mmCIF file of C-alpha atoms and ligand atoms in Angstrom:
data_model
loop_
_atom_site.group_PDB
_atom_site.id
_atom_site.type_symbol
_atom_site.label_atom_id
_atom_site.label_comp_id
_atom_site.label_asym_id
_atom_site.label_seq_id
_atom_site.Cartn_x
_atom_site.Cartn_y
_atom_site.Cartn_z
ATOM 1 C CA UNK A 1 0.000 0.000 0.000
ATOM 2 C CA UNK A 2 2.778 2.405 0.874
ATOM 3 C CA UNK A 3 4.345 1.679 -2.508
ATOM 4 C CA UNK A 4 1.057 2.670 -4.146
ATOM 5 C CA UNK A 5 1.103 6.020 -2.350
ATOM 6 C CA UNK A 6 4.680 6.596 -3.520
ATOM 7 C CA UNK A 7 3.749 5.652 -7.067
ATOM 8 C CA UNK A 8 0.762 7.982 -7.013
ATOM 9 C CA UNK A 9 2.873 10.829 -5.621
ATOM 10 C CA UNK A 10 5.599 10.446 -8.236
ATOM 11 C CA UNK A 11 3.494 9.567 -11.300
ATOM 12 C CA UNK A 12 0.189 11.288 -10.420
ATOM 13 C CA UNK A 13 -1.765 8.293 -11.696
ATOM 14 C CA UNK A 14 -2.736 4.757 -10.733
ATOM 15 C CA UNK A 15 -4.503 2.108 -12.771
ATOM 16 C CA UNK A 16 -8.174 1.382 -12.237
ATOM 17 C CA UNK A 17 -7.351 -1.893 -10.486
ATOM 18 C CA UNK A 18 -4.816 -0.223 -8.228
ATOM 19 C CA UNK A 19 -7.323 2.467 -7.271
ATOM 20 C CA UNK A 20 -10.060 -0.063 -6.513
ATOM 21 C CA UNK A 21 -7.685 -2.147 -4.428
ATOM 22 C CA UNK A 22 -6.384 0.911 -2.587
ATOM 23 C CA UNK A 23 -9.905 2.189 -1.797
ATOM 24 C CA UNK A 24 -11.275 -1.218 -0.791
ATOM 25 C CA UNK A 25 -8.374 -1.909 1.527
ATOM 26 C CA UNK A 26 -7.854 1.576 2.902
ATOM 27 C CA UNK A 27 -5.413 1.249 5.784
ATOM 28 C CA UNK A 28 -6.034 3.907 8.459
ATOM 29 C CA UNK A 29 -2.453 3.451 9.675
ATOM 30 C CA UNK A 30 -1.229 4.813 6.371
ATOM 31 C CA UNK A 31 -3.487 7.869 6.379
ATOM 32 C CA UNK A 32 -0.933 10.128 8.028
ATOM 33 C CA UNK A 33 1.685 9.135 5.431
ATOM 34 C CA UNK A 34 -0.795 9.746 2.593
ATOM 35 C CA UNK A 35 -1.867 13.121 4.007
ATOM 36 C CA UNK A 36 1.765 14.212 4.450
ATOM 37 C CA UNK A 37 2.470 13.466 0.813
ATOM 38 C CA UNK A 38 -0.656 15.346 -0.278
ATOM 39 C CA UNK A 39 0.104 18.369 1.920
ATOM 40 C CA UNK A 40 3.684 18.454 0.591
ATOM 41 C CA UNK A 41 2.284 18.771 -2.941
ATOM 42 C CA UNK A 42 -0.145 21.508 -1.872
ATOM 43 C CA UNK A 43 2.728 23.407 -0.209
ATOM 44 C CA UNK A 44 5.022 23.045 -3.216
ATOM 45 C CA UNK A 45 2.431 24.699 -5.425
ATOM 46 C CA UNK A 46 0.428 27.002 -3.168
ATOM 47 C CA UNK A 47 2.758 27.500 -0.179
ATOM 48 C CA UNK A 48 0.764 28.099 2.998
ATOM 49 C CA UNK A 49 -1.961 29.974 1.163
ATOM 50 C CA UNK A 50 -5.592 29.033 1.613
ATOM 51 C CA UNK A 51 -8.084 30.688 -0.714
ATOM 52 C CA UNK A 52 -11.537 31.726 0.376
ATOM 53 C CA UNK A 53 -14.697 31.959 -1.744
ATOM 54 C CA UNK A 54 -17.822 33.758 -0.618
ATOM 55 C CA UNK A 55 -20.770 31.450 -1.259
ATOM 56 C CA UNK A 56 -24.027 33.222 -2.100
ATOM 57 C CA UNK A 57 -26.974 30.800 -2.185
ATOM 58 C CA UNK A 58 -29.354 32.982 -4.167
ATOM 59 C CA UNK A 59 -32.334 30.665 -4.760
ATOM 60 C CA UNK A 60 -33.584 27.347 -3.438
ATOM 61 C CA UNK A 61 -36.288 26.878 -6.071
ATOM 62 C CA UNK A 62 -35.339 23.888 -8.186
ATOM 63 C CA UNK A 63 -36.927 22.156 -11.160
ATOM 64 C CA UNK A 64 -34.826 19.051 -10.584
ATOM 65 C CA UNK A 65 -35.598 16.150 -8.322
ATOM 66 C CA UNK A 66 -32.235 14.677 -7.297
ATOM 67 C CA UNK A 67 -33.055 12.001 -4.744
ATOM 68 C CA UNK A 68 -30.379 13.101 -2.257
ATOM 69 C CA UNK A 69 -31.068 16.817 -2.221
ATOM 70 C CA UNK A 70 -33.183 18.681 0.332
ATOM 71 C CA UNK A 71 -34.238 21.383 -2.140
ATOM 72 C CA UNK A 72 -35.506 18.903 -4.765
ATOM 73 C CA UNK A 73 -38.811 19.951 -6.320
ATOM 74 C CA UNK A 74 -40.752 17.120 -4.628
ATOM 75 C CA UNK A 75 -39.902 18.433 -1.190
ATOM 76 C CA UNK A 76 -43.082 20.377 -0.481
ATOM 77 C CA UNK A 77 -41.906 21.217 3.041
ATOM 78 C CA UNK A 78 -39.005 23.351 1.859
ATOM 79 C CA UNK A 79 -39.617 27.079 2.414
ATOM 80 C CA UNK A 80 -38.559 28.588 -0.898
ATOM 81 C CA UNK A 81 -36.814 31.936 -1.403
ATOM 82 C CA UNK A 82 -35.130 34.029 -4.053
ATOM 83 C CA UNK A 83 -32.669 36.854 -3.565
ATOM 84 C CA UNK A 84 -33.026 40.075 -5.546
ATOM 85 C CA UNK A 85 -30.155 41.636 -7.495
ATOM 86 C CA UNK A 86 -29.859 44.158 -4.729
ATOM 87 C CA UNK A 87 -29.622 41.443 -2.045
ATOM 88 C CA UNK A 88 -26.889 39.712 -4.027
ATOM 89 C CA UNK A 89 -24.889 42.925 -4.510
ATOM 90 C CA UNK A 90 -25.188 43.615 -0.787
ATOM 91 C CA UNK A 91 -23.706 40.152 -0.102
ATOM 92 C CA UNK A 92 -20.814 40.986 -2.436
ATOM 93 C CA UNK A 93 -20.227 44.317 -0.683
ATOM 94 C CA UNK A 94 -20.107 42.639 2.720
ATOM 95 C CA UNK A 95 -17.831 39.970 1.304
ATOM 96 C CA UNK A 96 -15.491 42.414 -0.416
ATOM 97 C CA UNK A 97 -15.033 44.359 2.824
ATOM 98 C CA UNK A 98 -14.222 41.130 4.648
ATOM 99 C CA UNK A 99 -11.525 40.294 2.068
ATOM 100 C CA UNK A 100 -13.275 37.973 -0.378
ATOM 101 C CA UNK A 101 -12.096 38.244 -3.994
ATOM 102 C CA UNK A 102 -14.142 35.359 -5.392
ATOM 103 C CA UNK A 103 -17.906 35.126 -5.236
ATOM 104 C CA UNK A 104 -19.750 31.895 -5.949
ATOM 105 C CA UNK A 105 -23.367 32.228 -7.015
ATOM 106 C CA UNK A 106 -25.030 28.926 -6.221
ATOM 107 C CA UNK A 107 -28.646 27.920 -6.517
ATOM 108 C CA UNK A 108 -31.235 25.389 -7.436
ATOM 109 C CA UNK A 109 -32.083 25.095 -11.104
ATOM 110 C CA UNK A 110 -34.571 27.970 -11.039
ATOM 111 C CA UNK A 111 -36.187 29.048 -14.329
ATOM 112 C CA UNK A 112 -37.004 32.489 -12.912
ATOM 113 C CA UNK A 113 -33.335 33.348 -13.375
ATOM 114 C CA UNK A 114 -33.316 33.139 -17.157
ATOM 115 C CA UNK A 115 -30.186 33.935 -19.148
ATOM 116 C CA UNK A 116 -31.049 37.607 -19.332
ATOM 117 C CA UNK A 117 -31.327 37.883 -15.542
ATOM 118 C CA UNK A 118 -28.200 35.815 -14.903
ATOM 119 C CA UNK A 119 -26.173 37.838 -17.422
ATOM 120 C CA UNK A 120 -27.382 41.129 -15.957
ATOM 121 C CA UNK A 121 -26.333 39.890 -12.522
ATOM 122 C CA UNK A 122 -22.900 38.834 -13.778
ATOM 123 C CA UNK A 123 -22.373 42.241 -15.411
ATOM 124 C CA UNK A 124 -23.431 44.105 -12.298
ATOM 125 C CA UNK A 125 -21.084 42.127 -10.049
ATOM 126 C CA UNK A 126 -18.165 42.446 -12.474
ATOM 127 C CA UNK A 127 -18.793 46.192 -12.862
ATOM 128 C CA UNK A 128 -18.739 46.796 -9.126
ATOM 129 C CA UNK A 129 -15.986 44.277 -8.347
ATOM 130 C CA UNK A 130 -13.741 44.043 -11.427
ATOM 131 C CA UNK A 131 -10.865 42.616 -9.409
ATOM 132 C CA UNK A 132 -12.953 39.650 -8.233
ATOM 133 C CA UNK A 133 -13.513 36.275 -9.849
ATOM 134 C CA UNK A 134 -17.096 35.165 -10.308
ATOM 135 C CA UNK A 135 -18.075 31.501 -10.155
ATOM 136 C CA UNK A 136 -21.455 30.094 -11.147
ATOM 137 C CA UNK A 137 -22.947 26.919 -9.695
ATOM 138 C CA UNK A 138 -26.434 26.870 -11.163
ATOM 139 C CA UNK A 139 -26.754 23.434 -12.702
ATOM 140 C CA UNK A 140 -26.768 22.093 -16.249
ATOM 141 C CA UNK A 141 -27.305 24.681 -18.976
ATOM 142 C CA UNK A 142 -27.146 24.667 -22.761
ATOM 143 C CA UNK A 143 -23.974 25.557 -24.639
ATOM 144 C CA UNK A 144 -25.549 28.860 -25.698
ATOM 145 C CA UNK A 145 -26.466 29.799 -22.142
ATOM 146 C CA UNK A 146 -22.996 28.968 -20.835
ATOM 147 C CA UNK A 147 -21.445 30.990 -23.652
ATOM 148 C CA UNK A 148 -23.670 33.964 -22.756
ATOM 149 C CA UNK A 149 -22.591 33.763 -19.083
ATOM 150 C CA UNK A 150 -18.937 33.634 -20.110
ATOM 151 C CA UNK A 151 -19.341 36.600 -22.445
ATOM 152 C CA UNK A 152 -21.067 38.512 -19.662
ATOM 153 C CA UNK A 153 -17.925 38.067 -17.545
ATOM 154 C CA UNK A 154 -18.304 34.907 -15.426
ATOM 155 C CA UNK A 155 -14.915 33.258 -14.886
ATOM 156 C CA UNK A 156 -15.577 29.866 -13.348
ATOM 157 C CA UNK A 157 -18.291 27.219 -13.181
ATOM 158 C CA UNK A 158 -18.874 24.450 -10.658
ATOM 159 C CA UNK A 159 -20.917 21.473 -11.783
ATOM 160 C CA UNK A 160 -20.331 18.305 -9.843
ATOM 161 C CA UNK A 161 -20.648 15.246 -12.055
ATOM 162 C CA UNK A 162 -22.019 13.512 -8.877
ATOM 163 C CA UNK A 163 -20.898 10.031 -9.995
ATOM 164 C CA UNK A 164 -19.077 8.891 -13.121
ATOM 165 C CA UNK A 165 -21.019 5.633 -13.363
ATOM 166 C CA UNK A 166 -24.207 5.668 -15.465
ATOM 167 C CA UNK A 167 -26.051 3.056 -13.428
ATOM 168 C CA UNK A 168 -25.135 4.703 -10.143
ATOM 169 C CA UNK A 169 -26.168 8.091 -11.581
ATOM 170 C CA UNK A 170 -29.605 6.648 -12.411
ATOM 171 C CA UNK A 171 -30.045 5.505 -8.821
ATOM 172 C CA UNK A 172 -29.393 9.021 -7.515
ATOM 173 C CA UNK A 173 -31.461 10.945 -10.058
ATOM 174 C CA UNK A 174 -34.889 10.839 -11.686
ATOM 175 C CA UNK A 175 -35.195 9.300 -15.158
ATOM 176 C CA UNK A 176 -35.084 12.598 -17.009
ATOM 177 C CA UNK A 177 -31.564 13.369 -15.737
ATOM 178 C CA UNK A 178 -28.644 11.837 -17.609
ATOM 179 C CA UNK A 179 -24.976 11.580 -16.753
ATOM 180 C CA UNK A 180 -24.174 12.069 -20.434
ATOM 181 C CA UNK A 181 -25.923 15.471 -20.383
ATOM 182 C CA UNK A 182 -24.075 16.525 -17.244
ATOM 183 C CA UNK A 183 -20.750 15.504 -18.745
ATOM 184 C CA UNK A 184 -21.578 17.277 -22.012
ATOM 185 C CA UNK A 185 -22.180 20.457 -20.057
ATOM 186 C CA UNK A 186 -18.785 20.071 -18.365
ATOM 187 C CA UNK A 187 -17.085 19.653 -21.747
ATOM 188 C CA UNK A 188 -18.971 22.674 -23.116
ATOM 189 C CA UNK A 189 -17.924 24.827 -20.176
ATOM 190 C CA UNK A 190 -14.314 23.877 -20.722
ATOM 191 C CA UNK A 191 -14.463 24.520 -24.479
ATOM 192 C CA UNK A 192 -15.983 27.950 -23.835
ATOM 193 C CA UNK A 193 -13.046 28.906 -21.625
ATOM 194 C CA UNK A 194 -14.380 28.651 -18.076
ATOM 195 C CA UNK A 195 -12.213 27.416 -15.239
ATOM 196 C CA UNK A 196 -14.319 24.368 -14.449
ATOM 197 C CA UNK A 197 -15.003 22.335 -11.334
ATOM 198 C CA UNK A 198 -16.527 18.852 -11.146
ATOM 199 C CA UNK A 199 -16.886 16.548 -8.166
ATOM 200 C CA UNK A 200 -18.953 14.010 -6.269
ATOM 201 C CA UNK A 201 -20.343 13.030 -2.901
ATOM 202 C CA UNK A 202 -18.451 10.503 -0.803
ATOM 203 C CA UNK A 203 -20.628 7.735 0.602
ATOM 204 C CA UNK A 204 -23.708 8.448 -1.494
ATOM 205 C CA UNK A 205 -26.255 5.603 -1.461
ATOM 206 C CA UNK A 206 -25.224 2.538 -3.524
ATOM 207 C CA UNK A 207 -21.661 3.861 -4.001
ATOM 208 C CA UNK A 208 -18.906 1.221 -4.229
ATOM 209 C CA UNK A 209 -15.113 1.371 -4.344
ATOM 210 C CA UNK A 210 -15.353 0.801 -8.093
ATOM 211 C CA UNK A 211 -17.552 3.897 -8.446
ATOM 212 C CA UNK A 212 -15.071 5.976 -6.470
ATOM 213 C CA UNK A 213 -12.224 4.716 -8.649
ATOM 214 C CA UNK A 214 -14.255 5.676 -11.735
ATOM 215 C CA UNK A 215 -14.836 9.134 -10.253
ATOM 216 C CA UNK A 216 -11.112 9.618 -9.747
ATOM 217 C CA UNK A 217 -10.292 8.428 -13.264
ATOM 218 C CA UNK A 218 -12.944 10.685 -14.765
ATOM 219 C CA UNK A 219 -11.517 13.648 -12.869
ATOM 220 C CA UNK A 220 -7.972 12.797 -13.917
ATOM 221 C CA UNK A 221 -9.038 12.571 -17.531
ATOM 222 C CA UNK A 222 -11.182 15.715 -17.485
ATOM 223 C CA UNK A 223 -8.473 17.824 -15.809
ATOM 224 C CA UNK A 224 -10.710 20.359 -14.068
ATOM 225 C CA UNK A 225 -9.259 23.435 -12.364
ATOM 226 C CA UNK A 226 -11.398 22.689 -9.294
ATOM 227 C CA UNK A 227 -12.846 19.595 -7.624
ATOM 228 C CA UNK A 228 -15.640 19.790 -5.060
ATOM 229 C CA UNK A 229 -16.232 16.743 -2.895
ATOM 230 C CA UNK A 230 -17.896 16.215 0.443
ATOM 231 C CA UNK A 231 -19.651 13.453 2.358
ATOM 232 C CA UNK A 232 -23.237 12.605 1.468
ATOM 233 C CA UNK A 233 -25.475 13.618 4.391
ATOM 234 C CA UNK A 234 -29.135 12.520 4.485
ATOM 235 C CA UNK A 235 -31.963 15.056 4.441
ATOM 236 C CA UNK A 236 -35.099 14.056 6.360
ATOM 237 C CA UNK A 237 -37.558 14.970 3.560
ATOM 238 C CA UNK A 238 -35.889 12.973 0.768
ATOM 239 C CA UNK A 239 -36.097 9.310 -0.306
ATOM 240 C CA UNK A 240 -32.603 8.874 1.192
ATOM 241 C CA UNK A 241 -33.626 10.098 4.657
ATOM 242 C CA UNK A 242 -32.621 6.817 6.288
ATOM 243 C CA UNK A 243 -29.401 6.223 4.380
ATOM 244 C CA UNK A 244 -26.133 6.475 6.304
ATOM 245 C CA UNK A 245 -23.922 9.530 5.803
ATOM 246 C CA UNK A 246 -20.510 9.345 4.154
ATOM 247 C CA UNK A 247 -17.608 9.319 6.591
ATOM 248 C CA UNK A 248 -14.966 11.863 7.527
ATOM 249 C CA UNK A 249 -12.237 9.271 7.012
ATOM 250 C CA UNK A 250 -13.238 8.315 3.473
ATOM 251 C CA UNK A 251 -13.681 11.967 2.465
ATOM 252 C CA UNK A 252 -10.215 12.908 3.754
ATOM 253 C CA UNK A 253 -8.761 9.903 1.944
ATOM 254 C CA UNK A 254 -10.407 11.031 -1.323
ATOM 255 C CA UNK A 255 -9.188 14.620 -0.871
ATOM 256 C CA UNK A 256 -5.614 13.378 -0.512
ATOM 257 C CA UNK A 257 -5.901 11.115 -3.571
ATOM 258 C CA UNK A 258 -7.275 13.982 -5.657
ATOM 259 C CA UNK A 259 -4.407 16.273 -4.591
ATOM 260 C CA UNK A 260 -1.911 13.613 -5.710
ATOM 261 C CA UNK A 261 -3.749 12.898 -8.979
ATOM 262 C CA UNK A 262 -4.042 16.580 -9.941
ATOM 263 C CA UNK A 263 -1.319 18.458 -8.049
ATOM 264 C CA UNK A 264 -2.451 21.999 -8.877
ATOM 265 C CA UNK A 265 -6.184 21.520 -8.492
ATOM 266 C CA UNK A 266 -8.218 23.961 -6.395
ATOM 267 C CA UNK A 267 -9.718 21.707 -3.764
ATOM 268 C CA UNK A 268 -12.237 22.964 -1.208
ATOM 269 C CA UNK A 269 -12.627 21.590 2.263
ATOM 270 C CA UNK A 270 -16.406 21.742 2.041
ATOM 271 C CA UNK A 271 -19.275 22.703 4.326
ATOM 272 C CA UNK A 272 -20.500 19.089 4.324
ATOM 273 C CA UNK A 273 -17.144 17.994 5.733
ATOM 274 C CA UNK A 274 -17.401 20.686 8.407
ATOM 275 C CA UNK A 275 -20.932 19.485 9.143
ATOM 276 C CA UNK A 276 -20.111 15.827 9.857
ATOM 277 C CA UNK A 277 -17.171 16.755 12.090
ATOM 278 C CA UNK A 278 -16.513 19.997 13.978
ATOM 279 C CA UNK A 279 -12.850 19.824 12.930
ATOM 280 C CA UNK A 280 -13.700 18.659 9.391
ATOM 281 C CA UNK A 281 -12.570 21.814 7.630
ATOM 282 C CA UNK A 282 -9.111 21.857 9.237
ATOM 283 C CA UNK A 283 -8.704 18.135 8.698
ATOM 284 C CA UNK A 284 -9.582 18.628 5.022
ATOM 285 C CA UNK A 285 -6.804 21.196 4.684
ATOM 286 C CA UNK A 286 -4.447 18.788 6.464
ATOM 287 C CA UNK A 287 -5.346 16.131 3.876
ATOM 288 C CA UNK A 288 -4.462 18.408 0.932
ATOM 289 C CA UNK A 289 -7.382 20.804 0.382
ATOM 290 C CA UNK A 290 -6.562 24.493 -0.219
ATOM 291 C CA UNK A 291 -9.897 26.315 -0.498
ATOM 292 C CA UNK A 292 -12.630 27.211 1.995
ATOM 293 C CA UNK A 293 -16.028 28.560 0.989
ATOM 294 C CA UNK A 294 -17.670 30.424 3.865
ATOM 295 C CA UNK A 295 -21.341 31.260 3.607
ATOM 296 C CA UNK A 296 -22.036 34.820 2.481
ATOM 297 C CA UNK A 297 -25.795 34.449 1.991
ATOM 298 C CA UNK A 298 -28.007 36.812 4.023
ATOM 299 C CA UNK A 299 -28.334 35.193 7.480
ATOM 300 C CA UNK A 300 -32.150 35.051 7.260
ATOM 301 C CA UNK A 301 -32.131 32.682 4.242
ATOM 302 C CA UNK A 302 -29.219 30.464 5.263
ATOM 303 C CA UNK A 303 -31.222 27.798 6.980
ATOM 304 C CA UNK A 304 -33.580 27.555 4.017
ATOM 305 C CA UNK A 305 -30.798 26.441 1.682
ATOM 306 C CA UNK A 306 -30.896 23.055 3.353
ATOM 307 C CA UNK A 307 -29.326 20.524 0.998
ATOM 308 C CA UNK A 308 -28.931 18.085 3.913
ATOM 309 C CA UNK A 309 -29.753 17.959 7.624
ATOM 310 C CA UNK A 310 -27.870 20.123 10.145
ATOM 311 C CA UNK A 311 -26.023 21.963 7.359
ATOM 312 C CA UNK A 312 -23.555 24.164 9.123
ATOM 313 C CA UNK A 313 -23.842 27.921 8.538
ATOM 314 C CA UNK A 314 -22.678 29.374 11.847
ATOM 315 C CA UNK A 315 -19.310 30.335 13.293
ATOM 316 C CA UNK A 316 -16.340 29.759 11.022
ATOM 317 C CA UNK A 317 -18.687 28.431 8.371
ATOM 318 C CA UNK A 318 -20.132 31.944 8.049
ATOM 319 C CA UNK A 319 -18.381 34.850 6.361
ATOM 320 C CA UNK A 320 -18.683 36.866 9.596
ATOM 321 C CA UNK A 321 -16.651 34.171 11.346
ATOM 322 C CA UNK A 322 -13.651 34.884 9.120
ATOM 323 C CA UNK A 323 -11.456 36.152 11.962
ATOM 324 C CA UNK A 324 -11.909 32.880 13.839
ATOM 325 C CA UNK A 325 -11.309 30.910 10.664
ATOM 326 C CA UNK A 326 -8.053 32.836 10.113
ATOM 327 C CA UNK A 327 -6.878 31.887 13.606
ATOM 328 C CA UNK A 328 -7.809 28.245 13.101
ATOM 329 C CA UNK A 329 -5.872 28.185 9.834
ATOM 330 C CA UNK A 330 -2.843 29.824 11.482
ATOM 331 C CA UNK A 331 -2.892 27.134 14.145
ATOM 332 C CA UNK A 332 -2.359 24.531 11.423
ATOM 333 C CA UNK A 333 0.367 26.554 9.678
ATOM 334 C CA UNK A 334 -1.784 28.040 6.928
ATOM 335 C CA UNK A 335 -2.776 31.539 5.950
ATOM 336 C CA UNK A 336 -5.956 32.886 4.426
ATOM 337 C CA UNK A 337 -5.047 35.276 1.631
ATOM 338 C CA UNK A 338 -6.921 38.138 0.004
ATOM 339 C CA UNK A 339 -6.629 36.940 -3.577
ATOM 340 C CA UNK A 340 -8.800 35.675 -6.422
ATOM 341 C CA UNK A 341 -6.938 32.403 -5.957
ATOM 342 C CA UNK A 342 -6.639 31.318 -9.566
ATOM 343 C CA UNK A 343 -5.516 27.854 -10.613
ATOM 344 C CA UNK A 344 -1.772 27.223 -10.733
ATOM 345 C CA UNK A 345 -0.592 24.479 -13.066
ATOM 346 C CA UNK A 346 1.301 22.159 -10.766
ATOM 347 C CA UNK A 347 2.853 19.822 -13.299
HETATM 348 N N1 SAH B 1 -28.171 23.132 -8.656
HETATM 349 C C1 SAH B 1 -26.728 23.174 -8.707
HETATM 350 C C2 SAH B 1 -26.119 23.260 -7.321
HETATM 351 C C3 SAH B 1 -26.355 22.021 -6.538
HETATM 352 S S1 SAH B 1 -26.042 22.088 -4.807
HETATM 353 C C4 SAH B 1 -26.235 21.996 -9.491
HETATM 354 O O1 SAH B 1 -27.028 21.176 -9.916
HETATM 355 O O2 SAH B 1 -25.033 21.905 -9.718
HETATM 356 C C5 SAH B 1 -24.350 21.707 -4.790
HETATM 357 C C6 SAH B 1 -23.956 20.282 -4.456
HETATM 358 O O3 SAH B 1 -24.441 19.895 -3.185
HETATM 359 C C7 SAH B 1 -24.476 19.207 -5.367
HETATM 360 O O4 SAH B 1 -23.759 19.152 -6.562
HETATM 361 C C8 SAH B 1 -24.357 17.945 -4.520
HETATM 362 O O5 SAH B 1 -23.161 17.228 -4.804
HETATM 363 C C9 SAH B 1 -24.308 18.503 -3.083
HETATM 364 N N2 SAH B 1 -25.401 17.937 -2.278
HETATM 365 C C10 SAH B 1 -26.717 17.947 -2.550
HETATM 366 N N3 SAH B 1 -27.401 17.224 -1.632
HETATM 367 C C11 SAH B 1 -26.485 16.738 -0.768
HETATM 368 C C12 SAH B 1 -26.547 15.894 0.382
HETATM 369 N N4 SAH B 1 -27.695 15.390 0.810
HETATM 370 N N5 SAH B 1 -25.394 15.613 1.036
HETATM 371 C C13 SAH B 1 -24.218 16.115 0.609
HETATM 372 N N6 SAH B 1 -24.092 16.891 -0.474
HETATM 373 C C14 SAH B 1 -25.204 17.193 -1.161
#
């Protein structure tokens, strides 16, 4: 196993069989060795710098019905909200003053925000904050829509592929959603010129070691600038309410593998990781992550953007908790920087 870690660290790739074997037989005693190797790569490329992104959850209306997600359209108990342009610009102002130089607009797939509205929003944010990067995370869109967002000034796009296995994808999504369509959107985004992020949940229902290996190989092949992963956490009003959550250990293991597969990738230590363990965010950084995305949504809507139960939005998870987050990062030898935090090619 140790030899596999060394091979991965020096060649940045393993075969499918090696990955499956490594995941199936994960040896907790080797975790600290694996994490050290991953952190060494992060440090070589990014030094001690940790980038922050201000996450603005601007709508929880969604036309999709993903079985794992708390804001799926079938969840009639969800209290729905939309932010106005003015609300969103106020979030950016607060964020800019706190030191954020990247804003992430995330939402359900909400038809109210048609291309015209999204493009107007992008232009407004880029006019007021030209030195900031703008990331969209608004689901699958057509090539033309993505092109319009890019032309309006959006820089980056996050669209988790969720799982790289067709059959597994079908078990997590309703019939009308297709992995091929999601992947096509990722390829379109890349062709258009976005910095692109994909990713998956760790421990989602029906997931096997083979699926995880396929996820890693897909990511390696796709070469995204960013990868978002976090543990699956059940939401009480979804069909997966009684499914077990993904674990801290497996998520940290995956973060480290991704750092070694794609040395320069921007890798967030996500809210879901901070939700399943109070020290999750720090541990993610200590396994190779280099990005944190505090919540910059208006406090009164935060608990409505409930993708999963107990979703953390207080303390260091919140943009206002940035001072505490800075201290926590300093304690583990890292530093939060005021920077757009663009991708650095680590090869
Ligand atoms: N509508 C956008 C944004 C989705 S929310 C889109 O389709 O891309 C962002 C991510 O939250 C999803 O991609 C999914 O991976 C994650 N997520 C949703 N429900 C979750 C759950 N129950 N546990 C953990 N992560 C979840």
